[in-house]
Coordinates of C-alpha atoms and ligand atoms in Angstrom, one line a residue:
M1 CA 11.0 19.3 -145.7
A2 CA 10.3 17.5 -142.3
K3 CA 12.8 14.3 -141.8
K4 CA 11.6 10.9 -140.9
L5 CA 11.8 10.2 -137.3
N6 CA 13.4 7.0 -136.0
N7 CA 12.5 7.1 -132.2
K8 CA 9.1 7.2 -130.3
L9 CA 10.8 9.6 -127.7
V10 CA 11.9 12.0 -130.7
E11 CA 8.4 11.6 -132.1
S12 CA 6.8 12.7 -128.8
A13 CA 9.4 15.6 -128.5
A14 CA 8.6 16.8 -132.0
Q15 CA 4.9 16.9 -131.1
V16 CA 5.4 18.9 -128.3
L17 CA 7.4 21.5 -130.7
K18 CA 4.5 21.4 -132.9
T19 CA 2.0 22.3 -130.3
N20 CA 4.2 25.0 -129.1
D21 CA 4.7 26.5 -132.5
I22 CA 2.6 29.5 -132.8
G23 CA 3.8 30.7 -136.6
S24 CA 7.3 32.1 -136.8
Y25 CA 8.6 31.0 -133.5
T26 CA 7.9 28.4 -130.7
Q27 CA 6.6 29.5 -127.4
P28 CA 8.6 27.9 -124.4
A29 CA 5.4 26.3 -122.9
D30 CA 1.7 27.1 -123.4
S31 CA 0.3 29.9 -120.7
L32 CA 3.2 30.0 -118.6
Y33 CA 5.5 31.3 -121.2
P34 CA 3.7 32.6 -124.4
H35 CA 6.1 35.0 -125.6
Q36 CA 9.6 34.4 -127.5
W37 CA 12.6 34.1 -125.3
L38 CA 16.0 34.7 -126.7
W39 CA 17.7 31.6 -125.3
D40 CA 14.8 29.3 -125.5
S41 CA 14.5 29.8 -129.3
C42 CA 18.4 29.1 -129.6
F43 CA 17.8 25.8 -127.9
I44 CA 14.8 25.2 -129.8
A45 CA 16.3 25.8 -133.4
I46 CA 19.1 23.4 -132.1
G47 CA 16.6 20.6 -131.8
L48 CA 14.4 21.6 -134.8
R49 CA 17.6 21.4 -137.2
N50 CA 17.2 17.9 -136.8
L51 CA 13.8 17.8 -138.1
D52 CA 13.4 20.6 -140.4
V53 CA 16.2 23.1 -141.3
V54 CA 13.8 25.7 -142.7
R55 CA 11.7 26.0 -139.8
A56 CA 15.2 25.9 -137.4
K57 CA 16.2 29.0 -139.5
M58 CA 12.9 30.7 -139.1
E59 CA 13.2 30.4 -135.4
L60 CA 16.2 32.2 -135.3
L61 CA 15.4 34.9 -137.8
S62 CA 12.4 35.6 -136.0
L63 CA 14.6 36.8 -133.1
L64 CA 16.1 39.5 -135.2
R65 CA 12.7 41.1 -135.5
G66 CA 13.4 42.3 -131.6
Q67 CA 16.9 43.7 -132.3
W68 CA 17.5 47.0 -130.9
H69 CA 19.1 49.8 -133.2
N70 CA 22.2 49.6 -130.6
G71 CA 22.6 46.0 -131.4
M72 CA 21.0 44.7 -128.2
L73 CA 19.0 41.4 -128.6
P74 CA 16.2 41.4 -125.9
C75 CA 15.5 38.5 -123.6
I76 CA 11.7 38.5 -124.5
I77 CA 9.9 39.6 -127.6
F78 CA 6.3 40.1 -126.4
R79 CA 3.4 38.5 -128.3
D80 CA 1.1 40.9 -130.1
D81 CA -1.9 40.2 -128.6
A82 CA -4.1 42.5 -126.3
K83 CA -4.1 39.8 -123.6
Y84 CA -0.6 40.6 -122.9
H85 CA -0.9 44.3 -122.7
A86 CA 0.3 44.4 -118.9
A87 CA 3.5 42.5 -119.6
R88 CA 4.2 45.0 -122.5
N89 CA 3.3 47.8 -120.4
Q90 CA 5.6 46.6 -117.4
W91 CA 8.6 46.8 -119.6
R92 CA 7.7 50.1 -121.6
S93 CA 10.5 49.3 -124.2
W94 CA 9.3 52.3 -126.0
L95 CA 10.8 54.4 -123.5
S96 CA 14.5 53.7 -125.1
P97 CA 15.2 55.4 -128.3
F98 CA 17.0 52.1 -129.5
A99 CA 13.8 50.0 -129.1
P100 CA 12.2 48.8 -132.4
N101 CA 9.3 50.5 -133.3
D102 CA 6.7 48.0 -134.2
I103 CA 7.6 45.4 -131.5
T104 CA 7.9 45.4 -127.7
T105 CA 10.4 43.5 -125.8
T106 CA 12.3 43.7 -122.6
G107 CA 14.9 46.1 -122.0
I108 CA 17.5 43.7 -121.3
T109 CA 19.3 40.6 -122.9
Q110 CA 19.8 36.7 -122.4
P111 CA 22.8 34.7 -122.8
P112 CA 24.3 34.9 -126.3
M113 CA 23.5 31.4 -127.5
L114 CA 22.6 32.8 -131.0
A115 CA 25.9 32.2 -132.6
E116 CA 25.8 28.6 -131.4
A117 CA 22.3 27.9 -132.7
V118 CA 23.4 29.5 -136.0
V119 CA 26.5 27.3 -136.4
K120 CA 24.5 24.1 -135.2
V121 CA 21.7 24.7 -137.7
G122 CA 24.5 25.6 -140.6
Q123 CA 26.0 21.9 -139.8
K124 CA 22.9 20.5 -141.2
M125 CA 23.4 22.4 -144.7
A126 CA 25.7 21.8 -147.6
K127 CA 28.7 24.3 -147.9
T128 CA 27.1 26.8 -150.4
E129 CA 23.7 27.0 -148.3
R130 CA 25.6 27.3 -145.2
R131 CA 27.7 30.2 -146.5
Q132 CA 24.4 32.0 -147.6
W133 CA 22.8 31.3 -144.2
Y134 CA 26.1 32.8 -142.2
K135 CA 25.9 35.7 -144.6
L136 CA 22.4 36.6 -143.5
M137 CA 22.9 36.2 -139.9
Y138 CA 26.4 37.5 -139.5
P139 CA 25.6 41.3 -139.6
A140 CA 23.2 41.0 -136.5
L141 CA 25.5 38.8 -134.6
L142 CA 28.3 41.2 -135.2
E143 CA 26.3 44.2 -134.0
Y144 CA 25.2 42.3 -130.9
H145 CA 28.5 41.0 -129.8
E146 CA 29.9 44.6 -130.3
W147 CA 27.0 45.8 -128.2
L148 CA 27.9 43.5 -125.6
Y149 CA 31.4 45.0 -125.3
K150 CA 30.2 48.5 -125.7
D151 CA 27.4 48.5 -123.1
R152 CA 28.4 45.7 -120.8
D153 CA 32.1 45.9 -120.6
P154 CA 32.4 49.6 -119.9
H155 CA 35.9 49.5 -118.2
G156 CA 37.2 47.3 -121.1
E157 CA 38.2 44.3 -118.8
G158 CA 37.1 41.6 -120.9
L159 CA 34.3 40.2 -118.9
V160 CA 30.6 41.5 -119.7
L161 CA 28.2 42.4 -116.8
Q162 CA 24.4 41.8 -116.4
I163 CA 22.1 43.9 -114.4
H164 CA 19.0 41.6 -113.9
P165 CA 18.8 38.0 -112.8
W166 CA 16.6 37.3 -115.8
E167 CA 19.7 38.3 -118.2
I168 CA 21.4 35.1 -117.2
G169 CA 18.2 32.7 -117.4
L170 CA 19.2 30.9 -114.2
D171 CA 16.9 33.5 -112.4
N172 CA 16.9 32.6 -108.7
T173 CA 20.5 31.0 -108.8
P174 CA 22.2 31.2 -105.6
P175 CA 25.4 33.4 -106.5
W176 CA 23.0 36.1 -107.2
M177 CA 20.5 35.4 -104.6
N178 CA 23.2 35.3 -101.9
E179 CA 24.1 38.7 -103.1
L180 CA 20.6 40.0 -103.0
H181 CA 19.9 38.7 -99.3
D182 CA 23.0 39.8 -97.9
H183 CA 23.6 43.1 -99.2
L184 CA 20.8 44.2 -102.0
M185 CA 17.5 43.6 -100.8
P186 CA 15.1 46.7 -101.2
F187 CA 13.8 48.1 -98.0
W188 CA 10.2 47.6 -98.9
V189 CA 10.8 43.8 -99.7
R190 CA 12.5 43.3 -96.3
L191 CA 9.4 45.1 -94.7
I192 CA 7.1 42.6 -96.6
E193 CA 9.2 39.8 -95.3
K194 CA 9.2 40.9 -91.7
L195 CA 5.4 41.6 -91.7
K196 CA 5.1 38.2 -93.0
L197 CA 2.9 39.5 -96.1
D198 CA 4.1 37.0 -98.4
W199 CA 0.7 35.3 -98.5
I200 CA -0.8 38.3 -100.1
I201 CA 1.9 38.4 -103.0
T202 CA 1.5 34.9 -103.7
R203 CA -2.4 35.2 -103.9
I204 CA -1.8 37.9 -106.7
R205 CA 1.0 35.9 -108.4
T206 CA 0.1 34.2 -111.6
D207 CA 2.9 31.7 -112.2
T208 CA 2.0 30.2 -108.9
K209 CA -1.3 29.3 -110.2
K210 CA 0.3 27.2 -112.7
V211 CA 3.2 25.7 -110.9
P212 CA 3.5 24.8 -107.1
V213 CA 4.8 27.6 -105.3
G214 CA 7.7 25.6 -103.7
Q215 CA 9.0 25.2 -107.1
R216 CA 9.2 28.6 -108.3
T217 CA 11.1 31.8 -107.0
S218 CA 10.4 32.8 -103.6
V219 CA 8.2 36.0 -103.0
A220 CA 11.1 38.2 -101.7
E221 CA 13.4 37.2 -104.8
S222 CA 10.4 37.8 -107.3
L223 CA 9.8 41.2 -105.8
A224 CA 13.5 42.2 -105.7
M225 CA 13.4 41.1 -109.4
F226 CA 10.4 43.4 -110.1
D227 CA 12.2 46.2 -108.1
T228 CA 15.3 45.9 -110.3
Q229 CA 13.0 46.1 -113.4
L230 CA 11.5 49.2 -112.3
R231 CA 14.9 50.7 -111.6
L232 CA 16.0 50.0 -115.3
R233 CA 12.9 51.2 -116.7
R234 CA 13.1 54.6 -114.6
K235 CA 16.5 55.0 -116.5
S236 CA 15.0 54.0 -120.0
Y237 CA 17.5 51.1 -120.1
D238 CA 20.4 53.5 -120.5
I239 CA 23.4 51.8 -119.1
D240 CA 25.3 54.6 -118.0
R241 CA 22.3 55.8 -116.1
I242 CA 21.7 52.6 -114.8
L243 CA 25.0 51.7 -113.5
D244 CA 24.9 54.7 -111.1
H245 CA 21.8 53.3 -109.3
S246 CA 21.9 49.5 -110.2
L247 CA 20.9 46.8 -107.9
F248 CA 22.7 44.2 -109.6
S249 CA 25.9 44.3 -111.4
I250 CA 27.6 41.1 -111.7
E251 CA 30.3 39.5 -114.3
D252 CA 28.2 36.3 -114.4
L253 CA 30.4 33.1 -114.9
S254 CA 27.7 31.2 -117.1
F255 CA 26.8 34.2 -119.1
N256 CA 30.6 34.9 -119.9
C257 CA 31.3 31.2 -120.6
I258 CA 28.5 31.2 -123.3
F259 CA 29.9 34.4 -124.8
V260 CA 33.4 33.1 -125.1
R261 CA 32.0 30.2 -127.0
A262 CA 29.7 32.6 -129.1
N263 CA 32.8 34.8 -130.0
S264 CA 34.7 31.4 -131.1
H265 CA 31.7 30.8 -133.3
L266 CA 31.4 34.1 -134.8
E267 CA 35.2 33.9 -135.7
A268 CA 34.5 30.7 -137.6
M269 CA 31.7 32.2 -139.5
A270 CA 33.5 35.3 -140.5
K271 CA 36.3 32.7 -141.7
E272 CA 34.0 30.8 -143.8
I273 CA 32.2 33.8 -145.5
N274 CA 35.6 35.5 -146.0
V275 CA 35.1 38.7 -144.0
M276 CA 37.4 40.2 -141.4
L277 CA 36.2 40.9 -137.8
P278 CA 36.7 44.3 -136.7
E279 CA 40.2 44.9 -135.0
E280 CA 38.8 46.0 -131.7
L281 CA 36.4 43.1 -131.6
K282 CA 39.4 40.8 -132.2
K283 CA 41.1 42.2 -129.2
N284 CA 38.3 42.2 -127.0
I285 CA 37.8 38.4 -127.8
V286 CA 41.1 37.4 -126.7
K287 CA 40.7 39.7 -123.7
T288 CA 37.8 37.9 -122.6
K289 CA 39.3 34.3 -122.6
K290 CA 42.0 35.7 -120.6
A291 CA 39.7 37.4 -118.2
L292 CA 37.6 34.3 -117.6
E293 CA 40.7 33.1 -115.7
D294 CA 40.2 35.9 -113.1
L295 CA 37.3 33.8 -112.1
W296 CA 39.0 30.8 -110.9
D297 CA 39.5 30.3 -107.4
P298 CA 42.7 28.1 -106.6
Y299 CA 41.6 27.3 -103.0
S300 CA 38.2 25.6 -104.0
Q301 CA 39.3 24.8 -107.5
Q302 CA 36.0 26.1 -109.0
Y303 CA 35.2 29.1 -111.2
Y304 CA 32.9 31.8 -109.9
S305 CA 30.7 34.9 -110.9
R306 CA 32.3 38.4 -109.9
D307 CA 31.1 41.6 -108.5
F308 CA 31.5 44.2 -111.2
V309 CA 32.3 46.9 -108.9
T310 CA 34.6 45.5 -106.2
H311 CA 35.9 42.4 -108.3
R312 CA 34.9 40.3 -105.4
L313 CA 34.3 36.5 -106.5
L314 CA 30.8 35.3 -105.5
K315 CA 32.0 32.0 -104.0
T316 CA 28.5 30.5 -103.8
T317 CA 28.6 27.2 -106.1
S318 CA 26.2 26.5 -108.7
V319 CA 26.2 24.7 -112.2
A320 CA 27.7 27.5 -113.8
T321 CA 31.0 26.2 -112.4
L322 CA 31.0 23.7 -115.1
L323 CA 30.3 25.9 -117.9
P324 CA 33.8 26.8 -118.5
L325 CA 34.0 23.3 -120.0
Y326 CA 31.5 24.7 -122.6
A327 CA 33.5 27.8 -123.1
G328 CA 36.2 25.7 -124.2
S329 CA 39.0 28.0 -123.4
I330 CA 40.3 26.8 -120.1
S331 CA 43.4 24.5 -119.6
K332 CA 42.9 20.7 -119.8
E333 CA 44.2 20.5 -116.2
K334 CA 41.3 22.8 -115.1
A335 CA 38.8 20.9 -117.1
E336 CA 39.9 17.8 -115.3
Q337 CA 39.5 19.3 -112.1
L338 CA 35.8 20.4 -113.0
V339 CA 35.1 16.9 -114.3
K340 CA 35.8 15.6 -110.6
L341 CA 32.8 17.5 -109.5
L342 CA 30.6 15.2 -111.8
D343 CA 31.9 12.3 -109.9
N344 CA 30.8 13.3 -106.4
E345 CA 27.3 12.8 -105.7
H346 CA 27.2 15.5 -102.9
L347 CA 28.3 17.8 -105.7
Y348 CA 27.1 17.7 -109.3
G349 CA 27.2 13.9 -109.7
T350 CA 23.7 13.2 -108.4
N351 CA 21.6 10.2 -109.5
Y352 CA 19.7 12.3 -112.2
P353 CA 22.7 14.8 -113.0
V354 CA 23.5 17.7 -113.4
P355 CA 21.8 19.6 -110.5
S356 CA 21.7 23.2 -110.8
V357 CA 23.1 23.5 -107.2
A358 CA 25.3 20.8 -105.6
P359 CA 23.1 19.0 -102.9
E360 CA 26.0 19.9 -100.3
S361 CA 25.2 23.6 -100.7
V362 CA 22.9 25.3 -98.1
W363 CA 21.0 26.7 -101.0
F364 CA 20.2 23.4 -102.2
N365 CA 16.3 22.8 -102.8
R366 CA 15.7 19.7 -104.9
E367 CA 12.4 21.2 -106.2
R368 CA 12.8 25.2 -106.4
Y369 CA 13.7 26.2 -109.9
W370 CA 17.3 27.1 -110.4
Q371 CA 18.4 26.3 -106.8
G372 CA 18.6 22.5 -107.2
P373 CA 16.5 20.9 -110.1
T374 CA 18.2 19.3 -113.2
W375 CA 17.7 21.2 -116.3
V376 CA 18.3 19.9 -119.9
N377 CA 19.8 22.9 -121.5
M378 CA 22.4 22.9 -118.7
N379 CA 23.1 19.2 -119.5
W380 CA 23.4 19.9 -123.2
L381 CA 26.1 22.5 -122.6
I382 CA 28.1 20.5 -120.2
I383 CA 27.9 17.6 -122.7
D384 CA 29.1 19.6 -125.5
G385 CA 32.0 20.7 -123.4
L386 CA 33.0 17.6 -122.2
E387 CA 33.1 16.1 -125.5
R388 CA 35.1 18.7 -126.9
Y389 CA 37.8 18.2 -123.9
G390 CA 37.9 14.7 -124.8
F391 CA 35.8 13.2 -121.9
S392 CA 33.5 11.3 -124.2
E393 CA 32.7 8.7 -121.6
K394 CA 31.5 11.1 -119.1
A395 CA 29.6 12.9 -122.0
D396 CA 28.0 9.8 -123.0
F397 CA 27.0 8.9 -119.4
I398 CA 25.2 12.1 -118.8
R399 CA 23.4 12.1 -122.3
R400 CA 22.2 8.7 -121.6
K401 CA 21.0 9.4 -118.0
T402 CA 19.5 12.8 -119.4
I403 CA 17.5 10.8 -122.0
K404 CA 16.3 8.2 -119.6
M405 CA 15.0 11.0 -116.9
V406 CA 13.0 12.7 -119.9
E407 CA 11.9 9.1 -121.3
E408 CA 10.4 8.2 -117.7
A409 CA 9.2 11.5 -116.5
G410 CA 7.9 13.6 -119.7
F411 CA 8.9 16.7 -121.1
F412 CA 9.1 18.9 -117.8
E413 CA 10.7 22.2 -117.5
Y414 CA 13.1 20.7 -114.8
F415 CA 13.6 17.6 -112.8
D416 CA 14.4 16.3 -109.2
P417 CA 18.2 15.9 -109.2
L418 CA 17.7 13.0 -106.8
D419 CA 14.9 11.0 -108.0
G420 CA 14.2 12.2 -111.5
K421 CA 10.7 13.4 -110.7
G422 CA 9.3 16.0 -113.4
L423 CA 8.9 19.4 -112.1
S424 CA 7.0 22.6 -113.0
I425 CA 5.1 22.5 -116.3
N426 CA 5.1 19.7 -118.8
N427 CA 5.6 19.9 -122.5
F428 CA 8.2 22.7 -122.4
S429 CA 9.8 23.2 -125.7
W430 CA 13.8 23.1 -124.7
T431 CA 13.4 20.0 -123.1
A432 CA 11.8 18.4 -126.0
S433 CA 14.0 20.2 -128.6
L434 CA 17.4 19.4 -126.8
I435 CA 16.3 15.8 -126.4
I436 CA 15.9 15.5 -130.1
D437 CA 19.3 16.8 -130.3
L438 CA 20.9 14.5 -127.9
V439 CA 19.2 11.4 -129.4
E440 CA 19.9 12.4 -133.1
N441 CA 23.4 13.1 -132.4
S442 CA 24.6 10.5 -130.1
Ligands
2M8_501 C1 12.6 31.5 -116.9 O1 12.7 32.9 -116.9 C2 11.4 33.6 -117.0 C3 11.9 35.3 -117.1 O2 12.6 35.6 -118.4 C4 10.4 33.5 -115.7 O3 11.0 33.3 -114.8 O4 9.4 33.8 -115.8 C5 14.2 31.0 -116.9 O5 14.2 29.6 -116.6 C6 14.7 31.5 -118.3 O6 16.0 30.8 -118.5 C7 13.8 31.1 -119.5 O7 14.6 31.5 -120.7 C8 12.4 31.5 -119.3 C9 11.4 30.7 -120.5 O8 11.5 29.4 -120.7 O9 11.9 31.2 -118.1

């Protein structure tokens, strides 16, 4: 039963979600993102729970359609329409013996936001109903978290690694792109750059027909992502074979922070439904929280991602540095250090916070995708973390700024962190859903 809405902004946001609702799930945006994305659906359900709990549950349940037999939840479940044959065929998930039979997906995952979404939706239910909900979702979540450890922590270090920028959702984020440009760029992409043939690629790209080219991933970075994907496909998405020839293998900070929080939620769910987590998983959960501290750099007083093979910290700052607040496992002292970054306008305290890259970084570009703009999902995670650490004033400040930014500009995919201008496409689902959540739970 849909709830009565009490705010004009919430009403418009609900309308965006309704328009993007294509049955059992919500597309992130019409035309640019027509499929079902893992963490998008989680953020969408978090907003939907304020309007219609049944629909929010459906959003999350529909994600389980795509779960692989080894437990992986894929980043994208492709829409079943002849129109999208090329996308399905590019990934060819059927090459893996673990892929589901009747559905096509990517062969990689996305940040493990599902446990958070399940719990947040559960908060809107009475106890008995919530326990049923948890019992329904728990087995799939357990398999997913166990898969993350088994496949993505092969040395048992506690941190899980990612093999494609799409897995972290912050596609062209500087720590990854810096590695790419410095050490990993495929020779054929370098050649295209050198011969200045970018314009040919720009002409055949479909995303830049919908969004100004300066607001999307650069040509070289997009081609390198394509190259990465082909390598994964050639190895039929088998991690042992992939790690031999992988382009990227990074223990990403944002992914691991979300994983720490997701593990805490899984523990809480198990407790509420009276089941014991497997012993090995319990040990791993403790290990991950400890290992997160290995990503702290005492000199710059920030956290960073790490190269899986060499264990070198990738000391290029990005919004990920604030996500240990969301993880919730770091000390209050370190949390205080991170909050200071939000007070500095050259770092993460811009006029329209929180920028995905600090303005003082050489990588900062106020309009380009994950290299500067403000994203509402990052703000939601940071606000949630700030609240749990007791920085309520700061949390409230970012919440009000975020709501104001969207009220003024619209439900854009991302925003200029200096003047709040809406960037990329309008009517983007997680901007709408998380604004509903920020308004309704303030
Ligand atoms: C963006 O990623 C997709 C690929 O997954 C793309 O670049 O086409 C990212 O912002 C990602 O975080 C998001 O889940 C997806 C759909 O909104 O779009």
